[in-house]
Coordinates of C-alpha atoms in Angstrom, one line a residue:
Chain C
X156 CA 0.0 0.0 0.0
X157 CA 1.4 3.4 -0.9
X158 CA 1.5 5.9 2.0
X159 CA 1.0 9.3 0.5
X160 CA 1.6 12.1 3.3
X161 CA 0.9 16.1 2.7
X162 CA 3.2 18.7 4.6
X163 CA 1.5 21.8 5.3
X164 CA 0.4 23.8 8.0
X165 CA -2.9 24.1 6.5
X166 CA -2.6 27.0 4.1
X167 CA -4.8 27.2 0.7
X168 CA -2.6 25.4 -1.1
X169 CA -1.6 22.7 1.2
X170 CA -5.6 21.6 1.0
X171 CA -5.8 21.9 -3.2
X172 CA -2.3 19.5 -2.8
X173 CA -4.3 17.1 -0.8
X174 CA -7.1 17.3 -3.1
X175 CA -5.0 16.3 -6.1
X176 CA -3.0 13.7 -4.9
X177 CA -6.1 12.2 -3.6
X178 CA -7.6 12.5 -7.3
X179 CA -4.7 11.2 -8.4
X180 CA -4.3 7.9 -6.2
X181 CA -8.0 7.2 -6.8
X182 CA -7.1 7.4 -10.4
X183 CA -4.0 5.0 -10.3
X184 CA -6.1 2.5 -8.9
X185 CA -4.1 1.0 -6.4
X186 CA -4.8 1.1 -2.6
X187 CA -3.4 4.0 -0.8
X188 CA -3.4 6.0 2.6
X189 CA -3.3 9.7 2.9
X190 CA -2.3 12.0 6.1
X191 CA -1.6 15.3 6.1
X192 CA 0.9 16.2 8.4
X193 CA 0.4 19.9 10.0
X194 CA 2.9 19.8 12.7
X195 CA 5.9 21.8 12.0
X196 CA 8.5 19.6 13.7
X197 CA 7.1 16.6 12.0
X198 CA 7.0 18.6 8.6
X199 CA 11.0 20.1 9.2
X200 CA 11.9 16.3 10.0
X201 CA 11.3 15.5 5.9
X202 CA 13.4 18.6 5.7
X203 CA 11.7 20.7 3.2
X204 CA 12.4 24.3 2.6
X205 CA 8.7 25.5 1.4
X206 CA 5.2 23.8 1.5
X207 CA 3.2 22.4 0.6
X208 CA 5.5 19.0 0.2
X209 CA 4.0 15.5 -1.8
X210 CA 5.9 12.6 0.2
X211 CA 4.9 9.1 -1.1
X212 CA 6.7 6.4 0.7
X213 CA 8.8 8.6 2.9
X214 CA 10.3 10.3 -0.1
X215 CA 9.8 14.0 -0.7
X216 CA 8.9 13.7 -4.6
X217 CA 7.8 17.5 -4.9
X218 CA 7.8 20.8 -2.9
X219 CA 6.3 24.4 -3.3
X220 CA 4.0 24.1 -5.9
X221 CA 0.2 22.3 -6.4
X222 CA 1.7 20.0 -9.8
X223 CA -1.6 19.4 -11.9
X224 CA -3.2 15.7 -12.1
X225 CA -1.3 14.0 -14.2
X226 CA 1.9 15.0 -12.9
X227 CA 0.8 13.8 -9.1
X228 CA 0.0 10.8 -11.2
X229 CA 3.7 10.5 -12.0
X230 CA 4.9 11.2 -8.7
X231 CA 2.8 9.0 -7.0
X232 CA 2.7 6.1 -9.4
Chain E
X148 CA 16.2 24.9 -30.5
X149 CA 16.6 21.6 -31.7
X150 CA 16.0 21.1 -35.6
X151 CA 13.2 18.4 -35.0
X152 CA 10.7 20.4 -32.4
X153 CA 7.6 19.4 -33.4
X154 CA 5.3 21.6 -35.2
X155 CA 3.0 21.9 -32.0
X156 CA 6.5 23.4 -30.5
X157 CA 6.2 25.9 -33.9
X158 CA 2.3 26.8 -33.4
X159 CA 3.0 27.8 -30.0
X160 CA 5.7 30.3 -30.6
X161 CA 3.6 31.6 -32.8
X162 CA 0.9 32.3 -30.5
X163 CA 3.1 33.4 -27.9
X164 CA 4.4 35.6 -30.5
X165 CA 0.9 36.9 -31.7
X166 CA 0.1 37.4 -28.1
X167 CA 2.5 39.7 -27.8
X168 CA 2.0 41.7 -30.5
X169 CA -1.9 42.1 -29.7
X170 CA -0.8 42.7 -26.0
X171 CA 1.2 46.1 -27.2
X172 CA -1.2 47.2 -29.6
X173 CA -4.1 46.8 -27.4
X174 CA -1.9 48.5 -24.1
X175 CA -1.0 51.3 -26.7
X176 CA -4.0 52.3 -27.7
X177 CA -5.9 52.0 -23.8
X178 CA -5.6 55.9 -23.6
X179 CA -7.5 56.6 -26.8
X180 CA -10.3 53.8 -26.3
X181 CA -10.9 54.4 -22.2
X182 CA -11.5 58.6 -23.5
X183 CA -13.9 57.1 -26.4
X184 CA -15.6 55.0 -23.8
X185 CA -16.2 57.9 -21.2
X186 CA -17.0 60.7 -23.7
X187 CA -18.2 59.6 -27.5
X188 CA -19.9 56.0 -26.2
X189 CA -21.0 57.1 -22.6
X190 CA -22.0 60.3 -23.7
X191 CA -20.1 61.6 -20.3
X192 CA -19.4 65.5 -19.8
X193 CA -15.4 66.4 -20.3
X194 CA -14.2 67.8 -17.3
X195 CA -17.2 66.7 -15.0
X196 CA -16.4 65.0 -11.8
X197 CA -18.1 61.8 -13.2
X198 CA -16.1 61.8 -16.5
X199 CA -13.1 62.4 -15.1
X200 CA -13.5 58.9 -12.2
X201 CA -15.0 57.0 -15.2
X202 CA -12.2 57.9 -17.2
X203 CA -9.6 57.4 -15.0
X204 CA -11.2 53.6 -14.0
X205 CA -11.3 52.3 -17.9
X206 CA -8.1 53.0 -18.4
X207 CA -5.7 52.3 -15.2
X208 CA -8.1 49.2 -14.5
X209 CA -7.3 47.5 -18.2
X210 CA -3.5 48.7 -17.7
X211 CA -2.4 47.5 -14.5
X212 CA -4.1 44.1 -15.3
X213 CA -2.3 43.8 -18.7
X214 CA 1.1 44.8 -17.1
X215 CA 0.3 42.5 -14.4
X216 CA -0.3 39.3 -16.5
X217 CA 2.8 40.0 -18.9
X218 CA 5.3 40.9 -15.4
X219 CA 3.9 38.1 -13.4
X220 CA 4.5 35.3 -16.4
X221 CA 7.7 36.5 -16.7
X222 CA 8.5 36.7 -13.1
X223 CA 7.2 33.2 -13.2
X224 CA 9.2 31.9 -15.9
X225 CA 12.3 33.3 -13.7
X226 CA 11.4 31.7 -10.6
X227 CA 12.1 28.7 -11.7
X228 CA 15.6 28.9 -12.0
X229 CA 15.7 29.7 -8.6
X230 CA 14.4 27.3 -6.0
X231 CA 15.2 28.0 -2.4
X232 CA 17.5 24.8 -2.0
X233 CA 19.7 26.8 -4.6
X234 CA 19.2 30.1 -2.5
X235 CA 20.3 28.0 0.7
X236 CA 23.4 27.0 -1.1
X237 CA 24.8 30.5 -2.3
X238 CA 23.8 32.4 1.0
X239 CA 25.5 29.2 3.3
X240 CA 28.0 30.1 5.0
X241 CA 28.5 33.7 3.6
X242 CA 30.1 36.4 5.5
X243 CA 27.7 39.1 6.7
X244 CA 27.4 42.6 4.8
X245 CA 28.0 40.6 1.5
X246 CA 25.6 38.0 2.2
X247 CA 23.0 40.6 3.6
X248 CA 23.3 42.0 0.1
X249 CA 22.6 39.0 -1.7
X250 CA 19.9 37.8 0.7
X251 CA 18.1 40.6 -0.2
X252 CA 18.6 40.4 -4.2
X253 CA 17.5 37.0 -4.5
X254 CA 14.8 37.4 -2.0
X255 CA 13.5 39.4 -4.9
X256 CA 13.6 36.2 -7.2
X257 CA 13.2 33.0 -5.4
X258 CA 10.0 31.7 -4.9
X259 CA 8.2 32.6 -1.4
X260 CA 5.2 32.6 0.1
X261 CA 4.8 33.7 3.6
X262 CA 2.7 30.7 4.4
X263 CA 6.0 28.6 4.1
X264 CA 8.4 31.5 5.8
X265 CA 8.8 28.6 8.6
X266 CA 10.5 26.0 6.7
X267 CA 12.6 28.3 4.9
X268 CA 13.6 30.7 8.0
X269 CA 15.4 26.7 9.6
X270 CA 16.3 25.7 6.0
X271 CA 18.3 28.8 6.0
X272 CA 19.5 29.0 9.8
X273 CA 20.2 25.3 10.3
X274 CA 22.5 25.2 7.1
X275 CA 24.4 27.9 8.3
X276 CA 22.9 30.8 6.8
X277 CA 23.7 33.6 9.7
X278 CA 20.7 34.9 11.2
X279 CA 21.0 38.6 10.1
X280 CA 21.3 37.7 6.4
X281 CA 18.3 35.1 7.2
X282 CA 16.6 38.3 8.2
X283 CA 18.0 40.3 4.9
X284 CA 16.0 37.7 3.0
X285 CA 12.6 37.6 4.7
X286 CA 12.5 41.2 4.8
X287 CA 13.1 41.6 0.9
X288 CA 11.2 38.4 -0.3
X289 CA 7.6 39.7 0.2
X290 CA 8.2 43.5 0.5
X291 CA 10.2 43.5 -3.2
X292 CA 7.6 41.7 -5.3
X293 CA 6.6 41.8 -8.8
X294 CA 2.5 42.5 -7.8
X295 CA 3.7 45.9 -5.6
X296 CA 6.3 46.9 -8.7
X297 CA 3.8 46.5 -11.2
X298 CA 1.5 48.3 -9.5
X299 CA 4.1 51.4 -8.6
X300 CA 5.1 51.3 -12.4
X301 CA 1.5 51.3 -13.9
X302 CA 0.2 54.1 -11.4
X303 CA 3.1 56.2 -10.4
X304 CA 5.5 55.3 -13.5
X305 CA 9.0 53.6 -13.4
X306 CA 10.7 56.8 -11.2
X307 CA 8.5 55.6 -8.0
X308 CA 8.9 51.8 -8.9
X309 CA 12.5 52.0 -9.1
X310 CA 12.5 54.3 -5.8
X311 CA 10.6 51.7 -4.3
X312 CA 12.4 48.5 -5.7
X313 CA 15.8 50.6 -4.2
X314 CA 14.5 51.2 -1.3
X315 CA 13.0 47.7 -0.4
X316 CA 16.2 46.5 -0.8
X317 CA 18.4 49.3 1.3
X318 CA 16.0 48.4 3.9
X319 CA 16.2 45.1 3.7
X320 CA 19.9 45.4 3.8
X321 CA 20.7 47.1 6.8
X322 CA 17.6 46.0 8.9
X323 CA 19.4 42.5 7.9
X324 CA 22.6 43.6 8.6
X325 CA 21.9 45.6 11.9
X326 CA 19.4 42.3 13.6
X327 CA 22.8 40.4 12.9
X328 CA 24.8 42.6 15.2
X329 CA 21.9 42.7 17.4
X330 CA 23.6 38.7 18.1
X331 CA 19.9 37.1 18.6
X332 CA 20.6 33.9 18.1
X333 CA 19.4 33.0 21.6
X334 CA 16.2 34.6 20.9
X335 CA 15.5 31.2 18.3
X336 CA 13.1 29.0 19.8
X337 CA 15.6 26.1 20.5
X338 CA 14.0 23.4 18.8
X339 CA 15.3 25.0 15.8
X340 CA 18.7 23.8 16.3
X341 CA 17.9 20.4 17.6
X342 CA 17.5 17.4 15.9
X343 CA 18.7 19.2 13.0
X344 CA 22.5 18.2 13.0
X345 CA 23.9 18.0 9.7
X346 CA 22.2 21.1 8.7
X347 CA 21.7 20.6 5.1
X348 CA 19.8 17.8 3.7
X349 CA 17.1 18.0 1.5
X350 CA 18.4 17.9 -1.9
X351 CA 16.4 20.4 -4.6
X352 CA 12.8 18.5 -5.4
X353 CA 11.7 18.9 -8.6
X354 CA 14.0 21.1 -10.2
X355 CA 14.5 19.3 -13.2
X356 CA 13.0 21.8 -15.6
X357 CA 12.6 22.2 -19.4
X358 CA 11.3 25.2 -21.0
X359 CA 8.0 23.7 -21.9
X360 CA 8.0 23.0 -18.0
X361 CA 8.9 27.1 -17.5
X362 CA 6.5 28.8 -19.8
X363 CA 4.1 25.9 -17.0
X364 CA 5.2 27.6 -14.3
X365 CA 4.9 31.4 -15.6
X366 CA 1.0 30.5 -17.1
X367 CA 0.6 28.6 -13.6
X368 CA 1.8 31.8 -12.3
X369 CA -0.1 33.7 -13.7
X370 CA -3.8 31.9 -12.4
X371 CA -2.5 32.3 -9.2
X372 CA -1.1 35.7 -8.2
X373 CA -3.6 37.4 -11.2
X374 CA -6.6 35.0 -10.2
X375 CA -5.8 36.1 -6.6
X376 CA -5.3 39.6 -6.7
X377 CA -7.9 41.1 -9.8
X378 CA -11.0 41.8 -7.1
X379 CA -8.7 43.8 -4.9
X380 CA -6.8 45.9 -7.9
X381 CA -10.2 46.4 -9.4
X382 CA -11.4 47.7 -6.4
X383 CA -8.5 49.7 -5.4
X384 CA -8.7 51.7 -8.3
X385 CA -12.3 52.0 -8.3
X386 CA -12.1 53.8 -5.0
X387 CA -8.8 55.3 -6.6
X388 CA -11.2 56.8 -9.1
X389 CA -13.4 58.0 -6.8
X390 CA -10.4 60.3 -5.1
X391 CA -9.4 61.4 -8.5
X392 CA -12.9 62.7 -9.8
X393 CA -14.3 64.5 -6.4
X394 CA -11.7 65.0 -3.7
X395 CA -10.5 68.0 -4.1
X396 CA -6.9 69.0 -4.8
X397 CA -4.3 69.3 -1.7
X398 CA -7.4 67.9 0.3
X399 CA -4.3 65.4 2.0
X400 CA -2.1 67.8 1.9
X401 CA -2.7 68.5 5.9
X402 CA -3.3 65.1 6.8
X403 CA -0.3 63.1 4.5
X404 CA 1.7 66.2 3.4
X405 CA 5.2 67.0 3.8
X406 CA 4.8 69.2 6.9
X407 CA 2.8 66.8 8.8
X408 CA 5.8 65.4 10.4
X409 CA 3.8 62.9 12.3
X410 CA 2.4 61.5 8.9
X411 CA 5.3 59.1 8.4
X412 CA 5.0 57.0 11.5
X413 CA 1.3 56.9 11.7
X414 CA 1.6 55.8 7.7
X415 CA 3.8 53.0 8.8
X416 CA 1.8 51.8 11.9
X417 CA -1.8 52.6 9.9
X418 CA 0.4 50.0 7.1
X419 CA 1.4 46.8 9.6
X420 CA -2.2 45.6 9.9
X421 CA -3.0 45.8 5.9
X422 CA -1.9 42.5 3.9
X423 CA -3.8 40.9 1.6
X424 CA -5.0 44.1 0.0
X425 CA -1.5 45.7 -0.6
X426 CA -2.7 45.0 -4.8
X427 CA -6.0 47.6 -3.8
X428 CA -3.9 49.9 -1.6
X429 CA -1.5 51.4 -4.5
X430 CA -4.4 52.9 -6.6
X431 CA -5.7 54.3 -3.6
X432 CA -2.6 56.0 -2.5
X433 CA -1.9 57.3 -6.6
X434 CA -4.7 58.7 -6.0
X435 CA -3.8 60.3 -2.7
X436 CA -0.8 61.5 -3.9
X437 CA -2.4 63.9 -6.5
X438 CA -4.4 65.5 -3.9
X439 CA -1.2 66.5 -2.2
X440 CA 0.3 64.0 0.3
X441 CA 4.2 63.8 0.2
X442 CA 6.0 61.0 -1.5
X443 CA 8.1 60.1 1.4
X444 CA 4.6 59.2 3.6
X445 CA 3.3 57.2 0.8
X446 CA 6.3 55.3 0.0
X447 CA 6.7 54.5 3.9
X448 CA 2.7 53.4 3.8
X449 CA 3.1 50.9 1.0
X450 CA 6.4 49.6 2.3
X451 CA 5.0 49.1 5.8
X452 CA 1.8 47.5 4.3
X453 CA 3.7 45.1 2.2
X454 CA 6.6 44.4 4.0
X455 CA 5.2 44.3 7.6
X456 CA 2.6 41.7 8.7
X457 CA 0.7 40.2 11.4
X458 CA -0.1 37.3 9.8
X459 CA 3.5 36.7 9.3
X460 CA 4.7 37.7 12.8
X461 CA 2.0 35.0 14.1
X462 CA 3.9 32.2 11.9
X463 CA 7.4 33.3 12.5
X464 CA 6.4 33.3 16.6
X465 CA 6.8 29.5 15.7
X466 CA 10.5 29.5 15.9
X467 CA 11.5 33.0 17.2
X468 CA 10.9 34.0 20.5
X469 CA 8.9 37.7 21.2
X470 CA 11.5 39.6 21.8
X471 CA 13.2 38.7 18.2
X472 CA 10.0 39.1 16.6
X473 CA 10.0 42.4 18.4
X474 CA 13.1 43.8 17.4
X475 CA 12.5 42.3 13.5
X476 CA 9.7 44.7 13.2
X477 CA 11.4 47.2 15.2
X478 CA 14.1 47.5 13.2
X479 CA 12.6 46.9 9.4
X480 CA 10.1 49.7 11.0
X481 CA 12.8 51.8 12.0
X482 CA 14.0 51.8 8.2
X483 CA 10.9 52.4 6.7
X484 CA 10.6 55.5 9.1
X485 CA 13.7 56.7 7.7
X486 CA 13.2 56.1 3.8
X487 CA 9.6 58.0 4.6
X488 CA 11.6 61.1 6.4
X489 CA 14.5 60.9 3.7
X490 CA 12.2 61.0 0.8
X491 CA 9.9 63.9 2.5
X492 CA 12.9 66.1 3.1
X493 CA 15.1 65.7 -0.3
X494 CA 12.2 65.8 -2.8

């Protein structure tokens, strides 16, 4: 099972993040899990520099931007 | 270009290219149609009160949004040669004076929103960025920024832009340079510092860019900041209008002239509770301006409503202690004070 995790501390953009990789997974197919992680400590531990961060597996794939669909498709499958 | 770009690569150019041109035909000729809108189709009186606020809405309104979409593609097509991971790395380990220059000249160009100030402020500080030119950066990153320029440029004209883009940065600079002689560091909420050993570790994400991947970014860009900040730069120039056809001249000139001495500070703290609207203030202040207040108050409001905010002193309280956050705005208000007394006396 993939293990999809959002960093943000809840701004705008963190929530449309969530909202694609979600679209994203669902399209893929395969079963998945999706946190979002809001605490700061937890979100400096991936060591990110700007938010909101896509982390699938416990790999940082993307950070600072809301990619499109398709390209959460990539990242994620 | 590579001889075998496909002819979908060829169509675009093209269109990019006829974009262009339309763009500087149609912002060349926005005087002539906004006066035949207000007087021949309208039927409006020339210089009626009416006429002149309807006149001066279909024209600036049309304008600043052009400039605004052209400024912030390209801004975004720029930002993505710059990613903060690369910031990080030329900043790291830079002495002070040098580094609190060039903290505050690619805070101008590296992506930032003040939602993510957190990650950034111990991406800098735990890879051994010193704390002043930290400081140098997050002053300049949101107070220098392409929405307030274009803005400045469209209303007051490239003089008052450039003024403005100088001044950010001497501000940034030396508020920068003066917090890191103010030797804070204790002032860091200490969890900053902990688990963090190592410093440097996230590698840049993403950064593997083409240009079709660019000209992305710059359109993406684009929806965003434009999509975001139209309502307020509509509106801000409707009220702008408004001023312009029926206050009447040096009406401000008492409250926001040059002789008003205590104009500058009350411009500055009147400035730090203002934030999203800073895209509907500068109309409003053009406006202000012709009815007589100084330059040196109005420069000192806009930097202080763009450069200073609650909403950002709230996040940073997550890994600076009061007193820092204290002195930050003390001292980047302190500078502003300045640029507003220095401007109101020279000019």
């Amino acid at each position: 099972m993939k293990r999809i995790q959002i960093l943000g501390t809840g701004c705008a953009k963190c929530q449309k993040l969530a909202a694609v990789a979600d679209e994203a997974a669902k399209a893929l197919g395969s079963p998945y899990e999706l946190q979002k992680v809001t605490d700061i400590k937890h979100i400096m531990s991936f060591r990110v520099m700007s938010t909101p961060a896509l982390v699938v597996d416990g790999v940082v794939k993307l950070s600072g931007r809301v990619p499109t669909v398709d390209e959460a498709k990539q990242l994620i499958g | 270009m590579p001889l075998h770009a496909s002819p979908r690569l060829y169509l675009r150019l093209l269109a990019a290219a006829l974009g262009l041109v339309a763009w500087w035909l149609l912002y060349g000729s926005l005087a002539s149609i906004a006066a035949w809108l207000t007087y021949a189709f309208a039927g409006l009186e020339r210089g009626s009160h009416l006429g002149a606020a309807v006149e001066f809405f279909v024209y600036e309104a049309p304008k600043v949004l052009l400039l605004l979409v052209l400024v912030v593609f390209g801004v975004g097509v720029v930002r993505t040669f710059f990613t903060p991971e690369r910031t990080r790395r030329l900043l790291a380990g830079r002495r002070e004076s040098v580094g609190n220059v060039l903290a505050a000249l690619l805070g101008t160009v590296t992506p930032f929103c003040s939602c993510s100030a957190v990650p950034l402020f111990i991406g800098f500080v735990t890879a051994g960025v010193p704390l002043g030119v930290t400081f140098s950066f997050l002053v300049s990153a949101p107070m220098v920024n392409e929405v307030a320029l274009v803005l400045l440029f469209g209303m007051f004209g490239w003089k008052v832009a450039a003024l403005y883009l100088g001044m950010g940065l001497a501000v940034a600079i030396v508020a920068g340079w003066t917090l890191g002689r103010l030797r804070m560091e204790r002032h860091v909420e200490p969890w900053v510092y902990e688990n963090m050993a190592g410093g440097a570790g996230a590698e840049d994400v993403g950064t593997a860019m083409n240009w079709p991947g660019r000209v992305q970014a710059g359109a993406a860009a684009v929806r965003e900041i434009v999509g975001r900040v139209w309502p307020y730069v509509l509106l801000g120039i409707a009220v702008g209008a408004g001023i312009h056809g029926y206050v009447p001249e040096n009406f401000m000139a008492a409250i926001m002239g040059r002789d008003a001495w205590w104009s500058v500070p009350l411009a500055v703290l009147l400035g730090v509770p203002m934030y999203a609207n800073a895209a509907g203030i500068i109309p409003v202040v053009q406006a202000l301006l012709g009815k007589g207040a100084a330059l040196g108050t109005v420069l000192a409001f806009m930097m202080s409503v763009i450069g200073l905010s609650l909403p950002e002193a709230i996040i940073l309280r997550q890994v600076l202690r009061p007193r820092l956050i204290a002195t930050f705005f003390g001292v980047v208000a302190a500078g502003i004070l300045l640029v507003g007394y220095l401007f109101n006396f020279l000019l």
